[in-house]
mmCIF file of C-alpha atoms and ligand atoms in Angstrom:
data_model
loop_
_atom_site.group_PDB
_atom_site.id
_atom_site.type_symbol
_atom_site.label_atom_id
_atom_site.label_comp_id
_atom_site.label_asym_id
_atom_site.label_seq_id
_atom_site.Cartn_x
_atom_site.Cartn_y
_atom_site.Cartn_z
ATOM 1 C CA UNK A 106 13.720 18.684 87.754
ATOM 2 C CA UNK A 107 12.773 21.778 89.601
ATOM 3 C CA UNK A 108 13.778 22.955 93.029
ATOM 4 C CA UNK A 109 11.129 24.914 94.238
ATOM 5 C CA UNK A 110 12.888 27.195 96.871
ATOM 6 C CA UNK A 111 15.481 28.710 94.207
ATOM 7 C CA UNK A 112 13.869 28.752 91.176
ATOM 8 C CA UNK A 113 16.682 26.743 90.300
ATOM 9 C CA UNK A 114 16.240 23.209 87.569
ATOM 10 C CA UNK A 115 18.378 20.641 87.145
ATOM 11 C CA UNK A 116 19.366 20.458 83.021
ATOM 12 C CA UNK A 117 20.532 17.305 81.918
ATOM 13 C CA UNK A 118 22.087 16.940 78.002
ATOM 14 C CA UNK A 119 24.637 15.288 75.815
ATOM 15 C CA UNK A 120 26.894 18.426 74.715
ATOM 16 C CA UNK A 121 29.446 16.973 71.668
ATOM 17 C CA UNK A 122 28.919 13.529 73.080
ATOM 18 C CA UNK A 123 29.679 14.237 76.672
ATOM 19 C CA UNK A 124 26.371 13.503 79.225
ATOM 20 C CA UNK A 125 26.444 16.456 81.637
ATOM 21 C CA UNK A 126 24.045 18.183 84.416
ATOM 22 C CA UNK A 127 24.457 20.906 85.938
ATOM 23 C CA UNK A 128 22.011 23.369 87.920
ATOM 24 C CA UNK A 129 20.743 26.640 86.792
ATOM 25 C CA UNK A 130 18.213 29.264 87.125
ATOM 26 C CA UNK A 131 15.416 28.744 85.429
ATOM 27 C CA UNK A 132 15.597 31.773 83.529
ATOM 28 C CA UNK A 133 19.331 30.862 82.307
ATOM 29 C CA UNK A 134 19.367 30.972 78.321
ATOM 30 C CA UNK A 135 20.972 27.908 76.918
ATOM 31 C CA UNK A 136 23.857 30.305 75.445
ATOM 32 C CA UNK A 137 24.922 30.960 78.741
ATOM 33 C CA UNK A 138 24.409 27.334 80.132
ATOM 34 C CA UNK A 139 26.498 26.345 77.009
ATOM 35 C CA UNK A 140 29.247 28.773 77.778
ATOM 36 C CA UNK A 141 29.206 29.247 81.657
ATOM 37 C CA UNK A 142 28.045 26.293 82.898
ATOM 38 C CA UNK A 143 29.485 23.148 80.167
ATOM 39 C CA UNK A 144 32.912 25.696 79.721
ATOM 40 C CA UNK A 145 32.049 25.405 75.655
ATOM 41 C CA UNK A 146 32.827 29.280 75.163
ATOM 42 C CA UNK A 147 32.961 28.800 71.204
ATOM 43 C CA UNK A 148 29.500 29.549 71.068
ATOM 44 C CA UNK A 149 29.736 33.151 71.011
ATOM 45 C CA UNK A 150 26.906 35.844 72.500
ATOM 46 C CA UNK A 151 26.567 38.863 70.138
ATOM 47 C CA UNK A 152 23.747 40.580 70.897
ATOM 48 C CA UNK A 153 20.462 40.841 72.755
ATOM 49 C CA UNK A 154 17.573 41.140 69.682
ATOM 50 C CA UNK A 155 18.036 37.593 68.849
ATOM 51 C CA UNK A 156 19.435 38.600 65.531
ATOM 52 C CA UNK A 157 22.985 37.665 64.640
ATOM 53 C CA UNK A 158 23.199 34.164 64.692
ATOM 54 C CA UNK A 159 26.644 33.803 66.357
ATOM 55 C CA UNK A 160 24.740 31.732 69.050
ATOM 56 C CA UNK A 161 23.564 29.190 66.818
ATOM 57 C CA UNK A 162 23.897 25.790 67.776
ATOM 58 C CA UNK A 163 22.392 22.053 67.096
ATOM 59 C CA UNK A 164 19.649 20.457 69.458
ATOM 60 C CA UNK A 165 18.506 17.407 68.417
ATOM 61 C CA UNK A 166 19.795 18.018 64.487
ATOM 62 C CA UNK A 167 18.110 21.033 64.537
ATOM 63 C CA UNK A 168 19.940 24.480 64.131
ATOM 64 C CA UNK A 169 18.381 26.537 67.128
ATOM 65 C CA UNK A 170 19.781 30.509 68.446
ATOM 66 C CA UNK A 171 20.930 29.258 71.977
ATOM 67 C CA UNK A 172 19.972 32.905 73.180
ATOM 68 C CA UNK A 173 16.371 32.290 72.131
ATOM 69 C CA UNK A 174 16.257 29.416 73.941
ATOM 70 C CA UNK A 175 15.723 28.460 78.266
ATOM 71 C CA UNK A 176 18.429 25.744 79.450
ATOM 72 C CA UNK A 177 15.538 24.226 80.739
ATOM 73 C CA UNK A 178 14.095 23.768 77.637
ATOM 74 C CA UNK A 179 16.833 22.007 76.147
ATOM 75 C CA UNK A 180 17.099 19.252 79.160
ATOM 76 C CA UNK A 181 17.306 15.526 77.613
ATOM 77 C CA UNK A 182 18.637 16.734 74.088
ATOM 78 C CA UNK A 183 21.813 16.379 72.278
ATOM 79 C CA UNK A 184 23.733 19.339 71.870
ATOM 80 C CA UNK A 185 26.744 19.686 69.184
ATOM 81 C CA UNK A 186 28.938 22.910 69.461
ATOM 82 C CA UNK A 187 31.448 23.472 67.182
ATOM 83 C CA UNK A 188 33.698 22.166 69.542
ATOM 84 C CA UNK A 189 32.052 19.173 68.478
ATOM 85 C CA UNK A 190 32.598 19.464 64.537
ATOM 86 C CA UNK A 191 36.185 18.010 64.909
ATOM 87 C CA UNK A 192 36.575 14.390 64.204
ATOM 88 C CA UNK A 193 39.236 11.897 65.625
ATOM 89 C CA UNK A 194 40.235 12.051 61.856
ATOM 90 C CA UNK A 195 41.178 15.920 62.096
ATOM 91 C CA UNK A 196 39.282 18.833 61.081
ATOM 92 C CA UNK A 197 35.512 18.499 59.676
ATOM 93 C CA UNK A 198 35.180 19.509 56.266
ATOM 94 C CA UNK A 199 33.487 22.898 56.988
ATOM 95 C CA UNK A 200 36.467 23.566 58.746
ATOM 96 C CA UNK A 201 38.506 23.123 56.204
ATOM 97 C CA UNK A 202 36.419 24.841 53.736
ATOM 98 C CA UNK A 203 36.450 27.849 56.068
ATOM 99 C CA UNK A 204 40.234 27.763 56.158
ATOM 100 C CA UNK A 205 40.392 26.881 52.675
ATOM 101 C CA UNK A 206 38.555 29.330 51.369
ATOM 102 C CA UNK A 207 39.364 32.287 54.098
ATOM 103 C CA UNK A 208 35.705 32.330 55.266
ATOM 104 C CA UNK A 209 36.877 33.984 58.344
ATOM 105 C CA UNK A 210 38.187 37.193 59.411
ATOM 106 C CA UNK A 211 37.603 37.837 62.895
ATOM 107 C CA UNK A 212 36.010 34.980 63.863
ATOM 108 C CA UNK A 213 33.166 35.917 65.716
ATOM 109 C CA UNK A 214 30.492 34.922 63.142
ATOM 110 C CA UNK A 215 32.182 31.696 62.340
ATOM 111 C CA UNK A 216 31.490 29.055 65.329
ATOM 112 C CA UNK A 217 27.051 29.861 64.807
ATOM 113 C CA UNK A 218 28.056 30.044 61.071
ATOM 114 C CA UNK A 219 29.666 26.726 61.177
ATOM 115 C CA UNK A 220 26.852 24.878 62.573
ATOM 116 C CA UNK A 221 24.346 26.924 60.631
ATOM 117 C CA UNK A 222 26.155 25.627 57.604
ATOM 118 C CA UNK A 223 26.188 21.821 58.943
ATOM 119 C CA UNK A 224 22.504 21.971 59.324
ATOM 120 C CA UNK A 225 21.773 23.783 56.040
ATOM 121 C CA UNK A 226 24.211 20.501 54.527
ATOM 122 C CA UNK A 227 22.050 18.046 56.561
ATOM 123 C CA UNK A 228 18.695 19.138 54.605
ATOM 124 C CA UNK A 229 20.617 20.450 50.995
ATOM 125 C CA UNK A 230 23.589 18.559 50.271
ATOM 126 C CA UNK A 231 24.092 20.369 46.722
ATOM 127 C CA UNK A 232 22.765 23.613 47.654
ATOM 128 C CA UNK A 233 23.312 26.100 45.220
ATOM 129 C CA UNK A 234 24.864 29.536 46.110
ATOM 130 C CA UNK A 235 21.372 31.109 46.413
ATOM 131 C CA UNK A 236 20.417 28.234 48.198
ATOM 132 C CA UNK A 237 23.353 28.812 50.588
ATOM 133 C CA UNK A 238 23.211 32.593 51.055
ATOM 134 C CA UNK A 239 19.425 32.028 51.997
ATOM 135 C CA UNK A 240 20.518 29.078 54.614
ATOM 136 C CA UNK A 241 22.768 31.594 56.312
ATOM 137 C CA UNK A 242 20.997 34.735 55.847
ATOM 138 C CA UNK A 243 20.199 34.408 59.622
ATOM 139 C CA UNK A 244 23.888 34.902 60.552
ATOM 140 C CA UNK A 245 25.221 38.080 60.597
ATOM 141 C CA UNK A 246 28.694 38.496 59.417
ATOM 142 C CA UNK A 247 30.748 42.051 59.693
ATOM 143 C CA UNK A 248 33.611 41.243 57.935
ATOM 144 C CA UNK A 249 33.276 38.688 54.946
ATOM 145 C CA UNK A 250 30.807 40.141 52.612
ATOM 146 C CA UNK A 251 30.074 36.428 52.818
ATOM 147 C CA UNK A 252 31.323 35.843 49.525
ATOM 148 C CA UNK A 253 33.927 33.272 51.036
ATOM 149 C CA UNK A 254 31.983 31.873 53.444
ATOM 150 C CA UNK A 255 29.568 30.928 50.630
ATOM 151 C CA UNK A 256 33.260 29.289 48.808
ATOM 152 C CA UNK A 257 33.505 27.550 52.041
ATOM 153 C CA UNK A 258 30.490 25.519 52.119
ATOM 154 C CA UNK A 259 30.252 24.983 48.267
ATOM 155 C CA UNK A 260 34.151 23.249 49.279
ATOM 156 C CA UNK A 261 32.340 21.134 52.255
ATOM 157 C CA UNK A 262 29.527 20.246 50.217
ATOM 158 C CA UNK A 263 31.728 18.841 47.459
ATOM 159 C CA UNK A 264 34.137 17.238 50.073
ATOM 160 C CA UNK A 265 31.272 15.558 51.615
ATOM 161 C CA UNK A 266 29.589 14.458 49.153
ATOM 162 C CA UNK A 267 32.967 13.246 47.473
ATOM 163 C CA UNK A 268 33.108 10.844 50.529
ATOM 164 C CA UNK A 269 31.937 7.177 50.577
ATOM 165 C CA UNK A 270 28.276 6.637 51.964
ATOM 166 C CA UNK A 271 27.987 6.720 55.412
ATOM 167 C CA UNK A 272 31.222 8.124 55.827
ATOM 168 C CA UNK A 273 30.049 11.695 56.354
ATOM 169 C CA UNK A 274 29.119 12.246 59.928
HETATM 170 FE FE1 FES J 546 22.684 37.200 68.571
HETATM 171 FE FE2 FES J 546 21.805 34.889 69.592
HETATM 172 S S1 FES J 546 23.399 36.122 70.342
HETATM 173 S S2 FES J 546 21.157 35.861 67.779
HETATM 174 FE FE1 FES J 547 34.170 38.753 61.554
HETATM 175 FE FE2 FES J 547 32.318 37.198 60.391
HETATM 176 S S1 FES J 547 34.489 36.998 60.299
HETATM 177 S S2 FES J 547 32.025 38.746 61.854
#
């Protein structure tokens, strides 16, 4: 909803299963809202041509940059962070295959490459390594070489689809 006098909306979305609104400039990117406004800082910012894909996160199922993206835009959707990825049964299995397979160095890639990863596992759940480095080859990462991070989600892939239908979430 808009308030005219400050240029200010109302945004309204379910971040990792939690309803939330909170006010913000129209202009606010939904990185920012994410980060600043819902306190989810493991959606990282990297840079400001919209071309390292440490911002990624899901709307509606979709994998979306968050710094491409108005707040405003994303009012009424459902927003998972990979603060969401964790289950009440422990880690999700990109997790582990990122730990598993040391698909992290510094970090700062990992949270957008994460969700990038789920998404790419949503639409491709045998994907094979070409498949994956093309999934991810809007995610910049500095340190990997990506050669584990590609381990990591050939490990999710086979621990999800090792798991009983329906149980993957
Ligand atoms: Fe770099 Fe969004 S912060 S693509
Ligand atoms: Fe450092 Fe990817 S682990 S940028």
């Amino acid at each position: 909803m808009s308030h005219d006098h400050h240029n200010t909306v109302d945004v309204s979305v379910t971040i990792n299963g939690e309803s939330r609104t909170e006010t913000c400039e129209a202009r606010t990117l939904l990185v920012h809202f994410i980060r600043e406004q819902l306190g989810q800082t493991g959606t990282h910012w990297g840079c400001d041509t919209s071309n390292c894909g440490v911002c990624v996160v899901s709307v509606d199922g979709q994998p979306v940059k968050s710094c491409t993206m108005l707040a405003a835009m994303a009012d009424g959707s459902d927003i998972l962070t990979v603060e969401g990825l964790e289950g009440d049964d422990g880690l999700h299995p990109i997790q582990e295959g990122f730990m598993e397979c040391h698909g992290l160095q510094c970090g700062f890639c990992t949270p957008g490459m994460m969700i990038a990863a789920k998404s790419l596992l949503e639409q491709n759940p045998n994907p094979t390594e070409h498949e994956i480095r093309d999934g991810l080859s809007g995610q910049l990462c500095r340190c990997t070489g990506y050669h584990n991070i590609v381990k990591a989600v050939q490990y999710a892939a086979d621990r999800l689809n090792a798991q009983p239908e329906g149980a993957a979430s």
